[in-house]
Short mmCIF file of C-alpha atoms in Angstrom, two decimals:
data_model
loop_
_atom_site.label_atom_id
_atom_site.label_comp_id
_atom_site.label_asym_id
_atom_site.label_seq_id
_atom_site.Cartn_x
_atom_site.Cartn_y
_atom_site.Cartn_z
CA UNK A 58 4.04 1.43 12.07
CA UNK A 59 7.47 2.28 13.20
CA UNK A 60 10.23 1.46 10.32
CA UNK A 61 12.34 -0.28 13.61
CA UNK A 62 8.88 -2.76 13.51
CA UNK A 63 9.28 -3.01 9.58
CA UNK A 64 12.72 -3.49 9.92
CA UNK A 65 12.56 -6.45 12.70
CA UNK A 66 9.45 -8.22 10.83
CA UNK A 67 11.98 -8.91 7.92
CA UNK A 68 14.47 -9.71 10.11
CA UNK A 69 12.77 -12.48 11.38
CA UNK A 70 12.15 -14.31 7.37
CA UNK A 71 15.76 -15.42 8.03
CA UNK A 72 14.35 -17.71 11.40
CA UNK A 73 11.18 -18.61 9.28
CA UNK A 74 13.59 -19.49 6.26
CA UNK A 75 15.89 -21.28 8.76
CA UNK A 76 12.82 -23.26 9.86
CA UNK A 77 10.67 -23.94 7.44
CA UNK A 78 12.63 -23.43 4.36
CA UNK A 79 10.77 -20.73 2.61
CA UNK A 80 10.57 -16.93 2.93
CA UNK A 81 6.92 -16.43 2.49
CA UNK A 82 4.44 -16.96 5.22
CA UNK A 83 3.20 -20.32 5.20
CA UNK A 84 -0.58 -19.07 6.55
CA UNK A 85 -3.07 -16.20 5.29
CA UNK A 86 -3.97 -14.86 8.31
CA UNK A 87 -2.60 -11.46 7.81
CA UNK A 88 -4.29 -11.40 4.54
CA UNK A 89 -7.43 -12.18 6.55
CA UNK A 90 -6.82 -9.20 9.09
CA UNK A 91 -6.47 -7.33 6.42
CA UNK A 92 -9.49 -7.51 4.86
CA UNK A 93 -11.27 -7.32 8.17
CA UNK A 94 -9.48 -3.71 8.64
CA UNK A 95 -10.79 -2.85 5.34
CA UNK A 96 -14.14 -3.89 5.77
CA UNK A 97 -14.22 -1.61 9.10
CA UNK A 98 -13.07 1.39 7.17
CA UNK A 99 -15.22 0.93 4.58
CA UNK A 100 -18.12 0.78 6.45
CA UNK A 101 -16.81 3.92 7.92
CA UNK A 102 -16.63 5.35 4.89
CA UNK A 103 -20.17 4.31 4.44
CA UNK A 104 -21.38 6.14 7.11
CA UNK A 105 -19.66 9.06 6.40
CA UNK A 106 -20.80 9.37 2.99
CA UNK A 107 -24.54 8.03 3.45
CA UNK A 108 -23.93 5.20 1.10
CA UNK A 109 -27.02 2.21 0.61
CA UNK A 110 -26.22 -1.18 2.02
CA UNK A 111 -25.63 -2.18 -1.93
CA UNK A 112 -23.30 0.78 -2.99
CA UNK A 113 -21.21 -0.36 0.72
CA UNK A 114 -21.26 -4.09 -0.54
CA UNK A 115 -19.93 -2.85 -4.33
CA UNK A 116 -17.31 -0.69 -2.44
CA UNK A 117 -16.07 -3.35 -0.42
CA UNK A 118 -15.44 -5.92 -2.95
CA UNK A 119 -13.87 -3.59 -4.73
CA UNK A 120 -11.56 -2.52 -2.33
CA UNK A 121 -10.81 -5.87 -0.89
CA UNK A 122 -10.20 -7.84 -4.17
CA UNK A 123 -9.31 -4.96 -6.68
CA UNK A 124 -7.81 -2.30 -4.91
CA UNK A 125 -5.87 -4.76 -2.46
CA UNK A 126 -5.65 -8.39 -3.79
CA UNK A 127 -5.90 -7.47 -7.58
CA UNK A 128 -3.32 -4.47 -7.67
CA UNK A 129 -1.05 -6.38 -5.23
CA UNK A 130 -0.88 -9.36 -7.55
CA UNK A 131 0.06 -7.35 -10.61
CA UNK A 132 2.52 -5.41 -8.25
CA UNK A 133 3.72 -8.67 -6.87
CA UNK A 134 4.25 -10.49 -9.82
CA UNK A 135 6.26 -7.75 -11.60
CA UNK A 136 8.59 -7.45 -8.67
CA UNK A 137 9.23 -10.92 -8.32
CA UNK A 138 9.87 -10.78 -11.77
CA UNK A 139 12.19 -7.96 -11.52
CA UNK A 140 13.72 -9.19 -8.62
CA UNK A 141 14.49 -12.95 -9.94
CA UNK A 142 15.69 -11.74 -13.48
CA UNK A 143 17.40 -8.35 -12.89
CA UNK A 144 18.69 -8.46 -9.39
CA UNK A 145 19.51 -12.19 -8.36
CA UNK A 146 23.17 -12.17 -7.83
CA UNK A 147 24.97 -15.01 -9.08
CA UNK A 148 25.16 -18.42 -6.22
CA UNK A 149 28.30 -18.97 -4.87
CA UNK A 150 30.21 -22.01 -4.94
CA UNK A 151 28.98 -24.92 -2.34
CA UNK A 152 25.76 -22.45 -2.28
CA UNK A 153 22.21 -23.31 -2.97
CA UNK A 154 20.58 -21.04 -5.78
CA UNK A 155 18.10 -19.22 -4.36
CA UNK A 156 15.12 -17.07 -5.65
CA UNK A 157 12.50 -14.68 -4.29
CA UNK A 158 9.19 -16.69 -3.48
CA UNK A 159 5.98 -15.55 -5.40
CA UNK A 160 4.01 -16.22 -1.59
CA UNK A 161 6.84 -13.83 -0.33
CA UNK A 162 6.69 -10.82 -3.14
CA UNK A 163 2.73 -11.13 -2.33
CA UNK A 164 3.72 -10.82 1.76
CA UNK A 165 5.87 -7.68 1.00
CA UNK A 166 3.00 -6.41 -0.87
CA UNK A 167 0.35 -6.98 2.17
CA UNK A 168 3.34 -5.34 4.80
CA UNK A 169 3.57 -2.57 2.26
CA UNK A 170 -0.16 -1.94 1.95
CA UNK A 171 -0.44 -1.84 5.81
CA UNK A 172 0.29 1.72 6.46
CA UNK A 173 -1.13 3.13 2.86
CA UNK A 174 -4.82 1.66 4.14
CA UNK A 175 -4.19 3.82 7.46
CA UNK A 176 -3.10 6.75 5.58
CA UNK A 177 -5.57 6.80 3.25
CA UNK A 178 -8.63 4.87 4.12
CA UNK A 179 -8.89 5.50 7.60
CA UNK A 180 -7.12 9.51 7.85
CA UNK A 181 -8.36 10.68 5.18
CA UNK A 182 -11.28 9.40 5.10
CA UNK A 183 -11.64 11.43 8.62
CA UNK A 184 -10.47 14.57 7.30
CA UNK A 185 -12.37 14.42 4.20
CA UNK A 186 -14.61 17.10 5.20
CA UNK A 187 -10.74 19.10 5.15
CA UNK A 188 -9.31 17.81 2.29
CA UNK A 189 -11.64 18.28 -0.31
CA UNK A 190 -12.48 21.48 0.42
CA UNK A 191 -11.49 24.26 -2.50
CA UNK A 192 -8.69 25.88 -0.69
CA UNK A 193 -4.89 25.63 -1.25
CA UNK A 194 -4.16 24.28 2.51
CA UNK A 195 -6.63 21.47 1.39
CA UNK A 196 -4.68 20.61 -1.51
CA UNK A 197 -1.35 20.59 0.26
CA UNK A 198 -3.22 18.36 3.43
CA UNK A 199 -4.51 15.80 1.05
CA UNK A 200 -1.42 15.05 -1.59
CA UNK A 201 0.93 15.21 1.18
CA UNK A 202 -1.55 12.23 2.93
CA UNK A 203 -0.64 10.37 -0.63
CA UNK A 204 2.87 11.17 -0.53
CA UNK A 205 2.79 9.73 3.10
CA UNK A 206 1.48 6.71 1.77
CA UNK A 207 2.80 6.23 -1.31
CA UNK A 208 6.42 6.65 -0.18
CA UNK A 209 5.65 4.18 2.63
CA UNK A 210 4.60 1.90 0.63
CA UNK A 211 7.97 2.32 -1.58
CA UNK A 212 9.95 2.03 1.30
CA UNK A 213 8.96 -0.84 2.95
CA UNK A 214 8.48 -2.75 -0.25
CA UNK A 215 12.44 -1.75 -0.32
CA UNK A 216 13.33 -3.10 2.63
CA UNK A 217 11.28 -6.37 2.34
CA UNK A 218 13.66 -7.49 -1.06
CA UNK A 219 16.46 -6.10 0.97
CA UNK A 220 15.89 -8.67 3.54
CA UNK A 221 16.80 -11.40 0.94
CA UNK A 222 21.05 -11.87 1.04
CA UNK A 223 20.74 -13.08 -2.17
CA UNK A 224 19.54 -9.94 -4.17
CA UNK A 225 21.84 -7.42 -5.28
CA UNK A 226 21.33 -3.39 -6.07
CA UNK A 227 18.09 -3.43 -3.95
CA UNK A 228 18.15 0.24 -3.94
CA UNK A 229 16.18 0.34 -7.39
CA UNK A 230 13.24 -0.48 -5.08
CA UNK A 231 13.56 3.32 -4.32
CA UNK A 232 13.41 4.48 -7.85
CA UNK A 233 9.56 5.43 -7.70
CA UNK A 234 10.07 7.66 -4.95
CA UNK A 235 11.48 9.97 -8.13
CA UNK A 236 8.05 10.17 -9.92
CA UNK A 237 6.00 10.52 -6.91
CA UNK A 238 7.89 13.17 -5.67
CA UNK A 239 7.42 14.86 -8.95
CA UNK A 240 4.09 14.44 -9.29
CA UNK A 241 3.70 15.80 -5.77
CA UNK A 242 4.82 19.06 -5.94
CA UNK A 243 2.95 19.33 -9.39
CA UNK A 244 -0.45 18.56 -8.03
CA UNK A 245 0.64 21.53 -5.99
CA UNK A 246 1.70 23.87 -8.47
CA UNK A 247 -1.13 23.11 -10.72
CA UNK A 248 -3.60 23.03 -7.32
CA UNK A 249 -4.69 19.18 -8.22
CA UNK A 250 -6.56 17.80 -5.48
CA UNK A 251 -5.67 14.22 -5.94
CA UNK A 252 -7.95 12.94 -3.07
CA UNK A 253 -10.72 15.17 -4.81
CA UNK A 254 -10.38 12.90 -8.34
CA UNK A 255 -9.74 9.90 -6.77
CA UNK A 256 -13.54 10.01 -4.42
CA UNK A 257 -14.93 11.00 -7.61
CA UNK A 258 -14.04 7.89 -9.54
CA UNK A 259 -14.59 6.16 -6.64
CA UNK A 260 -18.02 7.67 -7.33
CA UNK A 261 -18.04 9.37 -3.60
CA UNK A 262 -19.69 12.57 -4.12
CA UNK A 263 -20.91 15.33 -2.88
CA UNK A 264 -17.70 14.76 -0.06
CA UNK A 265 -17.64 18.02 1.82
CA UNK A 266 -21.42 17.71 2.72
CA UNK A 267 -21.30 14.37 3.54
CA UNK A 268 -18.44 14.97 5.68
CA UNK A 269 -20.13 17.67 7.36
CA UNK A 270 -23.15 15.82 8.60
CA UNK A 271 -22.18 12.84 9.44
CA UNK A 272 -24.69 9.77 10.02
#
């Protein structure tokens, strides 16, 4: 998505603070779409990679309640740590102290993870046959897909604490972008094929023929 649509969804927590006096979404249902766009992928994925109806199920939960849910919690709850301890700026007078929502931290998370599950498992799950391949190109295709989503996710979890008038020095939100960009270039030095390891602990084997005949 667009960063102008990023950008105008945060926009609009001011209205839904205005309104209903809280910054976080007061209903799951983008959690819930979600999880239906992950179980479409997956199965994808299953397809692709010839997996049994079991090993699909065992990838699925995994996804949906470690990989999204789980990880987002511990991300979540360290940010709205961070953000509540480090950054709150001190209330004015005749002001209302505010703090940043748990419920929202999680939504920033979910907005955040949006674009990383399209980079990563829908492209790259299509050009797996590409990017796992042993050539150079193939290394530079697939860590550059993780930069794409890694750095997305950075930057929109950025702009969703920026959204809050309340928090001060929001730019440390941007800080990770500093190891990820060094890690980047050296996968590439070092010719580390990062989508390679991850399948492989993913236990997704055997990619390129897989990939290459389809189901």
């Amino acid at each position: 998505m667009h960063n102008d649509g990023w950008l105008c969804s945060y926009r609009s927590v001011h209205y839904h603070k205005n309104t209903k006096n809280q910054w976080a979404r007061d209903d799951p249902a983008f959690l819930v779409l979600l999880a239906a766009f992950l179980t479409v992928s997956t199965a994808l994925s299953a397809v692709i990679f010839k997996l049994s109806f079991a090993a699909f199920v065992k990838l699925l939960l995994w996804v949906i309640f470690v990989d999204c849910i789980g990880v987002g919690l511990v991300i979540s709850t360290l940010l709205w740590a961070f953000s509540n301890f480090v950054l709150k700026g001190e209330p004015m007078a005749h002001h209302v102290d505010q703090s940043v929502e748990f419920g929202y931290a999680f939504d920033i998370h979910c907005n955040s993870f949006f674009p990383l599950f399209v980079t990563l498992h829908v492209v790259q799950i299509l050009l797996v046959g590409v990017v796992t391949k042993p050539w150079f190109l193939s290394v530079v295709l697939a860590n550059t897909l993780w930069l794409i989503a890694l750095t997305q996710y950075v930057y929109i979890t950025f702009l969703g604490y920026s959204a809050l008038p309340f928090l001060r020095k929001t730019h440390a939100f941007l800080y990770p972008m500093v190891p990820i960009l060094v890690v980047y270039f050296l996968s590439i030095l070092l010719q580390w094929n990062i989508s390679s390891t991850v399948l492989q602990l993913y236990g997704l084997t055997g990619t390129q023929d897989a990939a290459a005949t389809p189901a």
